[in-house]
Amino acid sequence: VCMDYKSEAVLGEECANGRDMGFTGKQAIHPNQVDVIQRTFMPSTDQIERASRIVQGYEHSEQQGKGAYGLDGQAIDLPVYKWALKILKRAEKGGRSTQPAGEPSASA
């Protein structure tokens, strides 16, 4: 909780520190804090795109009877796949599109 509810800079720094330590959210004591918190903890476009590629690749690999596979020189296994699913779920809850760039959404 950031008690300095008037300073977006202080709150933003606290949120960024928490995010960098692996936290996915923060409590607010004032409505003015919500936007900064949501912006800071929302997965970035790059994170969403990478998570989407991981999920698609892993599911394709599983359909072929395999498990782990390589993506951009890195091994992608079940724990990484589960992490990517969590990123996409957080993005969806925040109203972000999780469709890979250039692909139409299911509702299109």
XYZ file of N, CA and C in Angstrom:
324
model
N 0.849 -1.176 0.000
C 0.000 0.000 0.000
C 0.894 1.237 0.000
N 0.600 2.154 -0.894
C 1.338 3.417 -0.944
C 0.505 4.468 -0.214
N 1.010 4.942 0.903
C 0.265 5.907 1.701
C 0.284 7.302 1.085
N 1.237 7.571 0.205
C 1.324 8.869 -0.461
C 0.392 8.835 -1.671
N -0.892 9.042 -1.429
C -1.890 8.902 -2.493
C -1.924 10.083 -3.454
N -1.154 11.118 -3.192
C -1.143 12.291 -4.072
C -0.012 12.252 -5.100
N 0.966 11.402 -4.904
C 2.130 11.377 -5.788
C 2.099 10.159 -6.710
N 1.818 10.405 -7.990
C 1.852 9.317 -8.969
C 3.266 8.776 -9.129
N 4.276 9.642 -9.006
C 5.667 9.210 -9.176
C 6.070 8.206 -8.096
N 5.715 8.495 -6.851
C 6.052 7.591 -5.746
C 5.328 6.263 -5.937
N 4.049 6.324 -6.242
C 3.268 5.107 -6.456
C 3.815 4.318 -7.641
N 4.112 4.999 -8.724
C 4.646 4.327 -9.908
C 5.947 3.608 -9.621
N 6.821 4.244 -8.841
C 8.096 3.615 -8.478
C 7.866 2.382 -7.608
N 6.953 2.493 -6.637
C 6.645 1.344 -5.784
C 6.068 0.198 -6.610
N 5.168 0.530 -7.528
C 4.561 -0.495 -8.382
C 5.614 -1.166 -9.260
N 6.483 -0.368 -9.869
C 7.526 -0.920 -10.739
C 8.462 -1.833 -9.947
N 8.821 -1.431 -8.736
C 9.672 -2.278 -7.895
C 8.977 -3.599 -7.590
N 7.698 -3.529 -7.243
C 6.938 -4.742 -6.959
C 6.820 -5.641 -8.181
N 6.518 -5.049 -9.330
C 6.412 -5.814 -10.576
C 7.732 -6.509 -10.886
N 8.837 -5.783 -10.703
C 10.154 -6.350 -10.990
C 10.518 -7.488 -10.039
N 9.885 -7.528 -8.865
C 10.105 -8.619 -7.913
C 9.139 -9.776 -8.138
N 8.228 -9.634 -9.118
C 7.327 -10.730 -9.444
C 5.900 -10.562 -8.968
N 5.598 -9.453 -8.314
C 4.222 -9.218 -7.886
C 3.365 -8.860 -9.095
N 2.072 -9.134 -9.007
C 1.167 -8.873 -10.133
C 0.102 -7.838 -9.812
N 0.190 -7.202 -8.662
C -0.786 -6.185 -8.308
C -0.405 -5.487 -7.017
N -1.235 -4.516 -6.649
C -0.974 -3.716 -5.445
C -2.308 -3.185 -4.940
N -2.448 -3.060 -3.637
C -3.654 -2.482 -3.062
C -3.623 -0.968 -3.185
N -4.806 -0.397 -3.369
C -4.939 1.060 -3.441
C -5.730 1.550 -2.234
N -5.379 2.748 -1.759
C -6.150 3.348 -0.669
C -6.968 4.525 -1.172
N -6.776 4.885 -2.450
C -7.485 6.030 -3.018
C -7.789 5.731 -4.483
N -8.971 6.126 -4.961
C -9.332 5.860 -6.364
C -8.337 6.421 -7.381
N -7.655 7.510 -7.045
C -6.680 8.091 -7.972
C -5.474 7.178 -8.217
N -5.288 6.176 -7.386
C -4.145 5.276 -7.529
C -4.399 4.142 -8.523
N -5.655 3.870 -8.814
C -6.015 2.690 -9.600
C -5.384 2.697 -10.994
N -5.450 3.806 -11.714
C -4.903 3.853 -13.075
C -3.409 3.553 -13.111
N -2.658 4.134 -12.193
C -1.205 3.903 -12.156
C -0.919 2.432 -11.870
N -1.633 1.870 -10.921
C -1.433 0.465 -10.562
C -1.752 -0.435 -11.748
N -2.891 -0.208 -12.384
C -3.273 -1.048 -13.519
C -2.293 -0.914 -14.681
N -1.875 0.296 -14.979
C -0.912 0.512 -16.077
C 0.403 -0.213 -15.815
N 0.860 -0.148 -14.584
C 2.161 -0.724 -14.250
C 2.145 -2.247 -14.261
N 1.073 -2.836 -13.785
C 1.030 -4.291 -13.667
C 0.432 -4.994 -14.879
N -0.135 -4.250 -15.815
C -0.684 -4.853 -17.026
C 0.467 -5.377 -17.888
N 0.355 -6.607 -18.397
C 1.412 -7.097 -19.289
C 1.574 -6.176 -20.499
N 2.810 -5.981 -20.921
C 3.091 -5.135 -22.081
C 2.692 -5.852 -23.367
N 2.613 -5.105 -24.443
C 2.298 -5.692 -25.745
C 3.326 -6.759 -26.106
N 4.596 -6.494 -25.857
C 5.646 -7.478 -26.149
C 5.468 -8.749 -25.319
N 5.121 -8.595 -24.040
C 4.899 -9.769 -23.187
C 3.704 -10.575 -23.675
N 2.645 -9.879 -24.077
C 1.447 -10.559 -24.569
C 1.760 -11.317 -25.856
N 2.465 -10.672 -26.772
C 2.801 -11.329 -28.038
C 3.690 -12.549 -27.809
N 4.678 -12.426 -26.938
C 5.557 -13.571 -26.662
C 4.778 -14.695 -25.988
N 3.943 -14.361 -25.021
C 3.143 -15.384 -24.345
C 2.235 -16.096 -25.337
N 1.657 -15.361 -26.254
C 0.790 -15.956 -27.265
C 1.575 -16.919 -28.159
N 2.777 -16.520 -28.551
C 3.622 -17.398 -29.372
C 4.001 -18.663 -28.605
N 4.290 -18.510 -27.322
C 4.645 -19.662 -26.490
C 3.481 -20.636 -26.412
N 2.289 -20.118 -26.138
C 1.108 -20.972 -26.010
C 0.816 -21.689 -27.326
N 0.813 -20.944 -28.419
C 0.538 -21.562 -29.721
C 1.569 -22.638 -30.054
N 2.833 -22.346 -29.834
C 3.891 -23.305 -30.140
C 3.830 -24.540 -29.271
N 3.564 -24.341 -27.986
C 3.503 -25.481 -27.075
C 2.324 -26.377 -27.421
N 1.173 -25.773 -27.695
C -0.008 -26.566 -28.039
C 0.201 -27.305 -29.361
N 0.869 -26.685 -30.310
C 1.196 -27.351 -31.575
C 2.144 -28.525 -31.324
N 3.140 -28.311 -30.473
C 4.099 -29.357 -30.137
C 3.403 -30.533 -29.450
N 2.478 -30.234 -28.548
C 1.721 -31.290 -27.864
C 0.876 -32.092 -28.844
N 0.262 -31.407 -29.809
C -0.561 -32.097 -30.807
C 0.272 -33.082 -31.626
N 1.550 -32.819 -31.736
C 2.453 -33.709 -32.465
C 3.026 -34.803 -31.560
N 2.538 -34.872 -30.334
C 2.998 -35.889 -29.401
C 4.298 -35.546 -28.700
N 4.676 -34.292 -28.754
C 5.905 -33.840 -28.108
C 5.543 -32.966 -26.912
N 6.509 -32.599 -26.153
C 6.292 -31.681 -25.040
C 7.031 -30.389 -25.288
N 8.221 -30.329 -24.758
C 9.033 -29.118 -24.885
C 9.435 -28.887 -26.339
N 9.663 -27.625 -26.653
C 10.124 -27.248 -27.987
C 10.992 -26.006 -27.846
N 11.606 -25.574 -28.935
C 12.463 -24.397 -28.902
C 11.798 -23.202 -29.548
N 11.980 -22.030 -28.952
C 11.466 -20.776 -29.499
C 12.522 -19.698 -29.279
N 12.982 -19.117 -30.352
C 13.988 -18.046 -30.268
C 15.210 -18.470 -29.450
N 15.613 -19.726 -29.618
C 16.804 -20.216 -28.935
C 16.602 -20.596 -27.478
N 15.351 -20.626 -27.023
C 15.068 -20.983 -25.632
C 14.156 -22.202 -25.582
N 14.380 -23.051 -24.583
C 13.525 -24.214 -24.383
C 12.201 -23.761 -23.775
N 11.119 -24.239 -24.362
C 9.781 -23.945 -23.845
C 9.202 -25.262 -23.357
N 8.957 -25.348 -22.047
C 8.402 -26.560 -21.465
C 7.120 -26.220 -20.704
N 6.576 -27.188 -19.991
C 5.286 -27.008 -19.323
C 5.254 -25.817 -18.359
N 6.250 -25.619 -17.490
C 6.189 -24.453 -16.600
C 6.168 -23.119 -17.354
N 6.919 -23.029 -18.446
C 6.928 -21.794 -19.239
C 5.570 -21.605 -19.910
N 4.995 -22.687 -20.413
C 3.657 -22.650 -21.016
C 2.626 -22.146 -20.002
N 2.672 -22.673 -18.781
C 1.724 -22.243 -17.742
C 1.921 -20.770 -17.389
N 3.181 -20.323 -17.350
C 3.472 -18.910 -17.099
C 2.854 -18.054 -18.198
N 3.004 -18.482 -19.453
C 2.459 -17.730 -20.587
C 0.936 -17.657 -20.508
N 0.295 -18.745 -20.102
C -1.166 -18.725 -19.940
C -1.584 -17.697 -18.892
N -0.810 -17.582 -17.812
C -1.120 -16.593 -16.771
C -0.985 -15.170 -17.301
N 0.036 -14.928 -18.111
C 0.215 -13.598 -18.716
C -1.004 -13.261 -19.566
N -1.442 -14.204 -20.397
C -2.590 -13.958 -21.274
C -3.874 -13.754 -20.468
N -4.028 -14.505 -19.396
C -5.216 -14.354 -18.551
C -5.243 -12.972 -17.898
N -4.084 -12.514 -17.406
C -4.015 -11.170 -16.809
C -4.339 -10.107 -17.845
N -3.834 -10.271 -19.042
C -4.095 -9.305 -20.112
C -5.580 -9.269 -20.454
N -6.200 -10.439 -20.566
C -7.630 -10.500 -20.877
C -8.461 -9.849 -19.777
N -8.109 -10.119 -18.522
C -8.829 -9.504 -17.402
C -8.700 -7.989 -17.425
N -7.588 -7.503 -17.950
C -7.360 -6.065 -18.055
C -7.918 -5.456 -19.330
N -8.613 -6.267 -20.123
C -9.238 -5.751 -21.337
C -8.319 -5.663 -22.541
N -7.150 -6.276 -22.469
C -6.200 -6.247 -23.589
C -6.463 -7.410 -24.533
N -6.242 -7.186 -25.805
C -6.352 -8.252 -26.797
C -5.162 -9.185 -26.645
N -5.431 -10.478 -26.740
C -4.349 -11.452 -26.672
C -4.153 -12.143 -28.015
N -4.810 -11.631 -29.049
C -4.643 -12.180 -30.392
C -3.275 -11.775 -30.923
N -2.558 -12.704 -31.539
C -1.284 -12.333 -32.157
C -1.498 -11.280 -33.234
N -0.512 -10.436 -33.437
C -0.607 -9.378 -34.448
C -0.927 -9.982 -35.805
N -1.882 -9.366 -36.497
C -2.237 -9.812 -37.832
C -3.303 -10.883 -37.879
N -3.733 -11.401 -36.721
C -4.780 -12.413 -36.709
C -6.088 -11.782 -36.278
N -7.186 -12.124 -36.958
C -8.486 -11.578 -36.563
C -8.943 -12.200 -35.253
N -9.732 -11.460 -34.509
C -10.268 -12.001 -33.263
C -11.381 -12.982 -33.589
N -11.764 -13.794 -32.616
C -12.801 -14.802 -32.816
C -14.139 -14.168 -33.155
N -14.349 -12.932 -32.726
C -15.631 -12.270 -32.977
C -15.666 -11.574 -34.330
N -14.545 -11.522 -35.048
C -14.492 -10.820 -36.333
C -15.111 -11.629 -37.441
